[in-house]
Amino acid sequence: MAWAPEARTAAVRGADGTTLEVLRALGSGPRGLVEEEAEERLVRHGENTFPGRRPDSWPRRFAHSPRDPFTAVLLVLGLVSAAVAAWGTACVIAVLVLVSCVLRTTGEHRADRSAAALRDLLATTATVRRRPTAASPPLTRELPVDQLVPGDVVLLAPGDVVPADLRLLRTTALTVHEATLTGESAPVGKSVAADRPGDGGDDPLGHPHLCFQGSSVVSGSGSGVVVATGAGTVLSGALPCAGGRPRPPSPFDRSVNGIAWTLIRLTLLIAPLVLIAGALLRGRGLETLPFAVAVAVGLTPEMLPVVVTAALARGAALLARGGEVIVRRLPALHDLGAVDVLCVDKTGTLTEDRPVLALCEDGNGRADPEVLRWAAVNALWTLHLSELPMPDALDEAILDAAGEGAPDGGALEEFGGFEGIEEFEGIDALPCGPGRRLSTAVVRPSGDPRFALAARHTLVVKGAPEDVLDRCARAAGTELGADGRERLARRAGELAAEGLRVLAVARATCPARTRPYTPADERDLDFAGFVALSDAPAPTAAEALAVLARHGVDVKVLTGDHPGTAARVCRELGLAPGEVVTGERIDALADAELSRLAARTTVFARCAPEHKARVVRALRDAGHTTGFLGDGVNDLAATVAADVGICPRDGVDVVREAADVVLASKDLTALDRAIVAGRRSTGNIAAYLRIALSSNVGNVIAMLVAGLLLPFLPMLPAQVLVQNLCFDAAQLALAFDRPGPGAQLRPVLLRPRALLRFVTGFGLLNAVADLATFGVLALALRSMGEAEGQSAFHAGWFTENLLTQALVMLLLRSGRHAAERGVPGPIRLATAGLAVIGLLLPLSPLGPPLSMTPLPPLYYGLLALVLVVYGLLLAVARARQPSPSGV
């Protein structure tokens, strides 16, 4: 792992010199610091907290919220409107920008508060030795972790999380789990024997007499002096160099920016065209400027920031309601919906990080429950007689299997089951230890008539196959010999290659005696067979993987484990591993080659942190939207490199702060629900864009044509403003739409080109409906005078615009067959409101102030015909439209 120089310096400094020299340098001792000195150091060094970014305050977030291109365009149009005294347009734009910023700020602020609440759930204390005064005896008490200072003496016990970087002073069989730092699932032994400076090199993890913040005590006990806190720890110092490069724009940013700049170019083109056409053809000059601004506002989907924020905030709020998923960055919900490749670690995600029995067989490869029975005898009495500080996970798995039955379904009734194992009486035990990879239990039968030789003891040996086989002389009563040992060793290797943890079991009988047994007695053994264990799959993993596959998400496993172990777990969960690629092979590939390989590879094993990050970047370079689920510092680089970084609640602070999404647990089922929620939100945003832009483009085209043909403005700026207000209020209901099931079956991404094609086709169709309406108006209003005819024309087009908008909202909602599904209440109310306003506003007292007059009955009959034909054409065109994976 590539550590930051600051982390390496602080950690290695704690390893320099003897224990006494380190204590002197820190101004401390085995009795701990004096309280007064500790308080002074706390002021000098600061609290022992992770130096991640502090969440911005609500006002600061609000000040930075108008940062997307659409909001910038609206602000510019608002300033132009104010400059030409179009105060109504300016005020409406200001309200839209304000609502969007408030929604976005509130949603992200709520997410940060939820993440902070999750962080508070992890707050711990440390057992510290301090003295009230210099002359007082040391007292042991619990202290909040953030109050630790360099020089404090911390006591460690099984289950404790190491609260800071420590130089060990005393250990008793201490083993520590450093998976959050290294990704390795096996515990690491710690000792104070290394008083030789520099033995571990520059890598802080090479020093066995150092413990690091974020690791956890598996077994044993110890004490250590704090050598680094806060930003000086290895855990915190890993952050600056973990990403290695600035984070690229997210899929949401790329999509929205692409759509925004396309519309900005159209706006910059069309608004001047309106001015030039009005000046050249009608001699209107600058009096057309308010209308040109209104046209520009009409083309811009001004509600997009509001709808986007509302849709994403609603989805994030639904996920956070049960504390299951916290979306810390609202656009990350869209990115989740676009994910088509999800990279996960194996341990804790696909497996439960606990072993289970996979098989038990004799020396001839046949299933034999008696092998499991003898292994369970060894495990039971080793645990009972050795007084281990922490039970061995393999022994517990063997005992669980012995109680439930053999893995092939054959129970142990013939041997008395688990209770039969307890009928043996334990005499002595020789447990595993440093440099010793086997354990021995010495037992004698108790009350079992089949074992009536009370004057003899049985040695039951279990451990690493090579160590046990070296001590075996026979197998099934026949001499073993060199060939026999080689054959059994080869079988053990085959099982290990399949990803199993293999233990050999052997036994021997000897005359009873009272003197203690020693490793020298472990000889002339009779080989019984092998027991093999595998990681227990997570209960929901297989189902979650199947659901993710149905939803179009390709899962890739990136792990530091053995290739065989990773492949076996994938097969057990129904995920075809294919060819497993190791970190060594990744190092030999160029980026382009790795992109091609990563696209077709499912399992990457023996991966260091940089390997994981390279694979994630390679998948992104290949055009995939990639998510990464990780919880340790070794996952930080990949978390930052992914489009969506995901971390469980109990992940280390440095990763949780960098993640976009926080899960309550490493449960892929919860993540699948978050992906579906993201697709629903993106579907609603896409529906708004389809509806708003196709209507806007159609109206702008009609405005340009009418402006060239008519001797008066086709619609006054105030009318455009009121029309836009009605459109915007109604389209906000699209944030509450329910996309059809098809929208959840594949990744959904906002694609500017696909959207442009859709908008062009349906915008032209909308323009045809508007032009048909112009013909209807010309027919219905031919008997009116000039002034009355202009007001009636404005009223007729206003009514038609709102009615066609209601039709478009119903027919162009999310999904190909949106019209066939039930319409949600908010959309029914919005479309009904549009229709009512379109029909009644010209007839109301508000009509004359807006230069609109009542229309003759003939117009309404002809308009109904236009609307029926337009609706049929919309339905036919929508049915012919392909179902894309993005819009």
mmCIF file of C-alpha atoms in Angstrom, residues 458-663:
data_model
loop_
_atom_site.group_PDB
_atom_site.id
_atom_site.type_symbol
_atom_site.label_atom_id
_atom_site.label_comp_id
_atom_site.label_asym_id
_atom_site.label_seq_id
_atom_site.Cartn_x
_atom_site.Cartn_y
_atom_site.Cartn_z
ATOM 1 C CA THR A 458 -5.505 -40.977 22.921
ATOM 2 C CA LEU A 459 -3.622 -38.083 21.341
ATOM 3 C CA VAL A 460 -5.813 -36.322 18.755
ATOM 4 C CA VAL A 461 -3.724 -34.069 16.512
ATOM 5 C CA LYS A 462 -5.131 -31.475 14.094
ATOM 6 C CA GLY A 463 -3.350 -28.845 12.036
ATOM 7 C CA ALA A 464 -1.539 -27.897 8.827
ATOM 8 C CA PRO A 465 -1.410 -30.955 6.534
ATOM 9 C CA GLU A 466 2.355 -30.857 5.972
ATOM 10 C CA ASP A 467 3.087 -30.615 9.709
ATOM 11 C CA VAL A 468 0.670 -33.414 10.632
ATOM 12 C CA LEU A 469 1.789 -35.723 7.791
ATOM 13 C CA ASP A 470 5.415 -35.373 8.890
ATOM 14 C CA ARG A 471 4.388 -36.965 12.206
ATOM 15 C CA CYS A 472 2.248 -39.770 10.698
ATOM 16 C CA ALA A 473 3.539 -43.340 10.335
ATOM 17 C CA ARG A 474 0.330 -45.093 9.284
ATOM 18 C CA ALA A 475 -2.960 -44.512 7.463
ATOM 19 C CA ALA A 476 -5.915 -46.871 8.005
ATOM 20 C CA GLY A 477 -3.607 -49.294 9.844
ATOM 21 C CA THR A 478 -1.039 -49.634 7.029
ATOM 22 C CA GLU A 479 2.407 -48.122 6.758
ATOM 23 C CA LEU A 480 2.278 -44.736 5.125
ATOM 24 C CA GLY A 481 5.703 -44.366 3.531
ATOM 25 C CA ALA A 482 7.065 -41.508 1.450
ATOM 26 C CA ASP A 483 4.751 -42.205 -1.494
ATOM 27 C CA GLY A 484 1.731 -42.225 0.763
ATOM 28 C CA ARG A 485 2.703 -38.917 2.332
ATOM 29 C CA GLU A 486 3.253 -37.402 -1.104
ATOM 30 C CA ARG A 487 -0.154 -38.626 -2.276
ATOM 31 C CA LEU A 488 -1.902 -37.167 0.772
ATOM 32 C CA ALA A 489 0.041 -33.901 0.489
ATOM 33 C CA ARG A 490 -1.001 -33.669 -3.161
ATOM 34 C CA ARG A 491 -4.650 -34.150 -2.166
ATOM 35 C CA ALA A 492 -4.333 -31.426 0.466
ATOM 36 C CA GLY A 493 -2.906 -29.135 -2.205
ATOM 37 C CA GLU A 494 -5.828 -29.881 -4.523
ATOM 38 C CA LEU A 495 -8.305 -28.962 -1.792
ATOM 39 C CA ALA A 496 -6.385 -25.775 -1.001
ATOM 40 C CA ALA A 497 -6.391 -24.839 -4.706
ATOM 41 C CA GLU A 498 -10.187 -25.024 -4.578
ATOM 42 C CA GLY A 499 -10.145 -22.270 -1.986
ATOM 43 C CA LEU A 500 -10.566 -24.428 1.119
ATOM 44 C CA ARG A 501 -8.734 -24.192 4.418
ATOM 45 C CA VAL A 502 -7.451 -27.732 4.900
ATOM 46 C CA LEU A 503 -6.658 -29.379 8.244
ATOM 47 C CA ALA A 504 -5.244 -32.860 8.648
ATOM 48 C CA VAL A 505 -6.423 -35.039 11.542
ATOM 49 C CA ALA A 506 -4.422 -37.872 13.105
ATOM 50 C CA ARG A 507 -4.370 -39.777 16.374
ATOM 51 C CA ALA A 508 -2.269 -42.146 18.442
ATOM 52 C CA THR A 509 -2.729 -44.133 21.615
ATOM 53 C CA CYS A 510 -0.206 -44.451 24.398
ATOM 54 C CA PRO A 511 -0.121 -45.753 27.968
ATOM 55 C CA ALA A 512 -1.683 -43.438 30.521
ATOM 56 C CA ARG A 513 0.730 -41.313 32.520
ATOM 57 C CA THR A 514 0.705 -38.406 34.903
ATOM 58 C CA ARG A 515 3.603 -36.300 33.613
ATOM 59 C CA PRO A 516 2.734 -33.490 31.161
ATOM 60 C CA TYR A 517 2.673 -34.132 27.441
ATOM 61 C CA THR A 518 5.056 -32.253 25.136
ATOM 62 C CA PRO A 519 5.364 -31.782 21.322
ATOM 63 C CA ALA A 520 7.881 -34.632 21.394
ATOM 64 C CA ASP A 521 4.940 -36.999 22.010
ATOM 65 C CA GLU A 522 3.341 -36.008 18.693
ATOM 66 C CA ARG A 523 4.881 -38.842 16.666
ATOM 67 C CA ASP A 524 4.082 -42.255 15.246
ATOM 68 C CA LEU A 525 0.544 -41.026 14.443
ATOM 69 C CA ASP A 526 -2.204 -42.805 12.537
ATOM 70 C CA PHE A 527 -3.574 -40.509 9.790
ATOM 71 C CA ALA A 528 -7.392 -40.187 10.032
ATOM 72 C CA GLY A 529 -8.239 -37.809 7.187
ATOM 73 C CA PHE A 530 -8.823 -34.195 6.169
ATOM 74 C CA VAL A 531 -11.403 -31.638 7.206
ATOM 75 C CA ALA A 532 -11.776 -28.645 4.903
ATOM 76 C CA LEU A 533 -13.520 -25.362 5.661
ATOM 77 C CA SER A 534 -14.690 -22.489 3.524
ATOM 78 C CA ASP A 535 -15.972 -18.997 4.203
ATOM 79 C CA ALA A 536 -19.672 -18.933 5.046
ATOM 80 C CA PRO A 537 -21.606 -17.138 2.292
ATOM 81 C CA ALA A 538 -23.638 -14.151 3.454
ATOM 82 C CA PRO A 539 -27.299 -15.218 3.814
ATOM 83 C CA THR A 540 -28.596 -12.710 1.277
ATOM 84 C CA ALA A 541 -25.606 -12.698 -1.083
ATOM 85 C CA ALA A 542 -26.798 -15.304 -3.606
ATOM 86 C CA GLU A 543 -30.256 -13.764 -3.899
ATOM 87 C CA ALA A 544 -28.816 -10.249 -4.124
ATOM 88 C CA LEU A 545 -26.375 -11.262 -6.879
ATOM 89 C CA ALA A 546 -29.223 -12.823 -8.860
ATOM 90 C CA VAL A 547 -31.342 -9.681 -8.477
ATOM 91 C CA LEU A 548 -28.439 -7.441 -9.494
ATOM 92 C CA ALA A 549 -27.908 -9.602 -12.574
ATOM 93 C CA ARG A 550 -31.596 -9.267 -13.490
ATOM 94 C CA HIS A 551 -31.234 -5.517 -13.104
ATOM 95 C CA GLY A 552 -28.341 -5.415 -15.536
ATOM 96 C CA VAL A 553 -25.530 -4.945 -12.995
ATOM 97 C CA ASP A 554 -22.374 -6.977 -13.560
ATOM 98 C CA VAL A 555 -20.683 -7.804 -10.217
ATOM 99 C CA LYS A 556 -16.903 -8.101 -10.102
ATOM 100 C CA VAL A 557 -14.998 -9.341 -7.043
ATOM 101 C CA LEU A 558 -11.763 -7.547 -6.092
ATOM 102 C CA THR A 559 -10.073 -9.257 -3.147
ATOM 103 C CA GLY A 560 -6.706 -9.798 -1.561
ATOM 104 C CA ASP A 561 -7.508 -13.475 -0.924
ATOM 105 C CA HIS A 562 -6.207 -16.591 -2.660
ATOM 106 C CA PRO A 563 -7.582 -17.043 -6.214
ATOM 107 C CA GLY A 564 -9.035 -20.465 -5.359
ATOM 108 C CA THR A 565 -10.841 -19.083 -2.304
ATOM 109 C CA ALA A 566 -12.403 -16.254 -4.271
ATOM 110 C CA ALA A 567 -13.416 -18.552 -7.143
ATOM 111 C CA ARG A 568 -15.013 -21.094 -4.809
ATOM 112 C CA VAL A 569 -17.104 -18.461 -3.026
ATOM 113 C CA CYS A 570 -18.325 -17.127 -6.383
ATOM 114 C CA ARG A 571 -19.329 -20.610 -7.541
ATOM 115 C CA GLU A 572 -21.217 -21.251 -4.298
ATOM 116 C CA LEU A 573 -23.160 -18.032 -4.846
ATOM 117 C CA GLY A 574 -23.995 -18.781 -8.466
ATOM 118 C CA LEU A 575 -21.511 -16.272 -9.891
ATOM 119 C CA ALA A 576 -19.368 -17.857 -12.618
ATOM 120 C CA PRO A 577 -15.756 -16.897 -11.737
ATOM 121 C CA GLY A 578 -14.207 -17.669 -15.122
ATOM 122 C CA GLU A 579 -10.476 -17.003 -15.310
ATOM 123 C CA VAL A 580 -9.182 -15.416 -12.101
ATOM 124 C CA VAL A 581 -6.773 -12.516 -12.666
ATOM 125 C CA THR A 582 -4.168 -11.803 -9.971
ATOM 126 C CA GLY A 583 -2.492 -8.570 -8.990
ATOM 127 C CA GLU A 584 0.766 -9.794 -10.482
ATOM 128 C CA ARG A 585 -0.860 -10.032 -13.906
ATOM 129 C CA ILE A 586 -2.455 -6.599 -13.505
ATOM 130 C CA ASP A 587 1.008 -5.117 -12.959
ATOM 131 C CA ALA A 588 2.162 -6.519 -16.293
ATOM 132 C CA LEU A 589 -0.654 -4.920 -18.330
ATOM 133 C CA ALA A 590 -0.912 -1.483 -19.892
ATOM 134 C CA ASP A 591 -4.060 0.547 -19.179
ATOM 135 C CA ALA A 592 -5.663 -0.224 -22.557
ATOM 136 C CA GLU A 593 -5.001 -3.950 -22.155
ATOM 137 C CA LEU A 594 -6.366 -3.899 -18.627
ATOM 138 C CA SER A 595 -9.564 -2.176 -19.829
ATOM 139 C CA ARG A 596 -10.223 -4.995 -22.279
ATOM 140 C CA LEU A 597 -9.367 -7.677 -19.708
ATOM 141 C CA ALA A 598 -11.407 -6.091 -16.897
ATOM 142 C CA ALA A 599 -14.528 -5.993 -19.066
ATOM 143 C CA ARG A 600 -14.567 -9.798 -19.394
ATOM 144 C CA THR A 601 -13.133 -10.796 -15.984
ATOM 145 C CA THR A 602 -15.250 -11.468 -12.889
ATOM 146 C CA VAL A 603 -12.703 -12.187 -10.144
ATOM 147 C CA PHE A 604 -9.487 -10.337 -9.338
ATOM 148 C CA ALA A 605 -7.461 -11.931 -6.519
ATOM 149 C CA ARG A 606 -4.306 -11.075 -4.594
ATOM 150 C CA CYS A 607 -5.156 -7.409 -5.180
ATOM 151 C CA ALA A 608 -3.296 -4.607 -3.444
ATOM 152 C CA PRO A 609 -5.078 -1.240 -3.058
ATOM 153 C CA GLU A 610 -3.590 0.189 -6.252
ATOM 154 C CA HIS A 611 -4.661 -2.909 -8.183
ATOM 155 C CA LYS A 612 -8.262 -2.325 -7.132
ATOM 156 C CA ALA A 613 -8.072 1.328 -8.147
ATOM 157 C CA ARG A 614 -6.539 0.433 -11.533
ATOM 158 C CA VAL A 615 -9.290 -2.093 -12.252
ATOM 159 C CA VAL A 616 -11.981 0.456 -11.374
ATOM 160 C CA ARG A 617 -10.391 3.113 -13.571
ATOM 161 C CA ALA A 618 -9.988 0.576 -16.397
ATOM 162 C CA LEU A 619 -13.703 -0.223 -16.247
ATOM 163 C CA ARG A 620 -14.552 3.472 -16.364
ATOM 164 C CA ASP A 621 -12.227 3.986 -19.315
ATOM 165 C CA ALA A 622 -14.059 1.154 -21.076
ATOM 166 C CA GLY A 623 -17.303 3.155 -20.818
ATOM 167 C CA HIS A 624 -18.849 1.473 -17.778
ATOM 168 C CA THR A 625 -20.480 3.341 -14.914
ATOM 169 C CA THR A 626 -18.755 1.729 -11.956
ATOM 170 C CA GLY A 627 -19.603 1.462 -8.275
ATOM 171 C CA PHE A 628 -17.217 0.205 -5.606
ATOM 172 C CA LEU A 629 -18.196 -1.147 -2.199
ATOM 173 C CA GLY A 630 -15.366 -1.110 0.349
ATOM 174 C CA ASP A 631 -14.781 -0.430 4.028
ATOM 175 C CA GLY A 632 -11.017 -0.439 4.704
ATOM 176 C CA VAL A 633 -8.182 1.947 4.035
ATOM 177 C CA ASN A 634 -7.002 -0.517 1.402
ATOM 178 C CA ASP A 635 -10.271 0.261 -0.421
ATOM 179 C CA LEU A 636 -9.884 4.045 -0.326
ATOM 180 C CA ALA A 637 -8.141 4.451 -3.678
ATOM 181 C CA ALA A 638 -10.803 2.385 -5.466
ATOM 182 C CA THR A 639 -13.611 4.189 -3.626
ATOM 183 C CA VAL A 640 -12.339 7.548 -4.884
ATOM 184 C CA ALA A 641 -11.702 6.203 -8.400
ATOM 185 C CA ALA A 642 -15.242 4.823 -8.814
ATOM 186 C CA ASP A 643 -18.204 6.739 -10.206
ATOM 187 C CA VAL A 644 -20.012 5.885 -6.970
ATOM 188 C CA GLY A 645 -18.052 5.141 -3.806
ATOM 189 C CA ILE A 646 -20.030 3.029 -1.322
ATOM 190 C CA CYS A 647 -19.073 2.278 2.280
ATOM 191 C CA PRO A 648 -20.890 0.454 5.101
ATOM 192 C CA ARG A 649 -21.570 2.288 8.335
ATOM 193 C CA ASP A 650 -18.862 0.406 10.220
ATOM 194 C CA GLY A 651 -16.186 1.211 7.627
ATOM 195 C CA VAL A 652 -13.196 3.271 8.685
ATOM 196 C CA ASP A 653 -13.668 7.040 8.872
ATOM 197 C CA VAL A 654 -11.315 7.830 6.014
ATOM 198 C CA VAL A 655 -13.339 5.689 3.575
ATOM 199 C CA ARG A 656 -16.732 6.716 4.911
ATOM 200 C CA GLU A 657 -15.823 10.381 4.454
ATOM 201 C CA ALA A 658 -14.780 9.745 0.841
ATOM 202 C CA ALA A 659 -17.852 7.655 -0.023
ATOM 203 C CA ASP A 660 -20.912 8.985 -1.819
ATOM 204 C CA VAL A 661 -23.280 6.436 -0.276
ATOM 205 C CA VAL A 662 -23.221 4.940 3.243
ATOM 206 C CA LEU A 663 -24.940 1.609 3.952
#
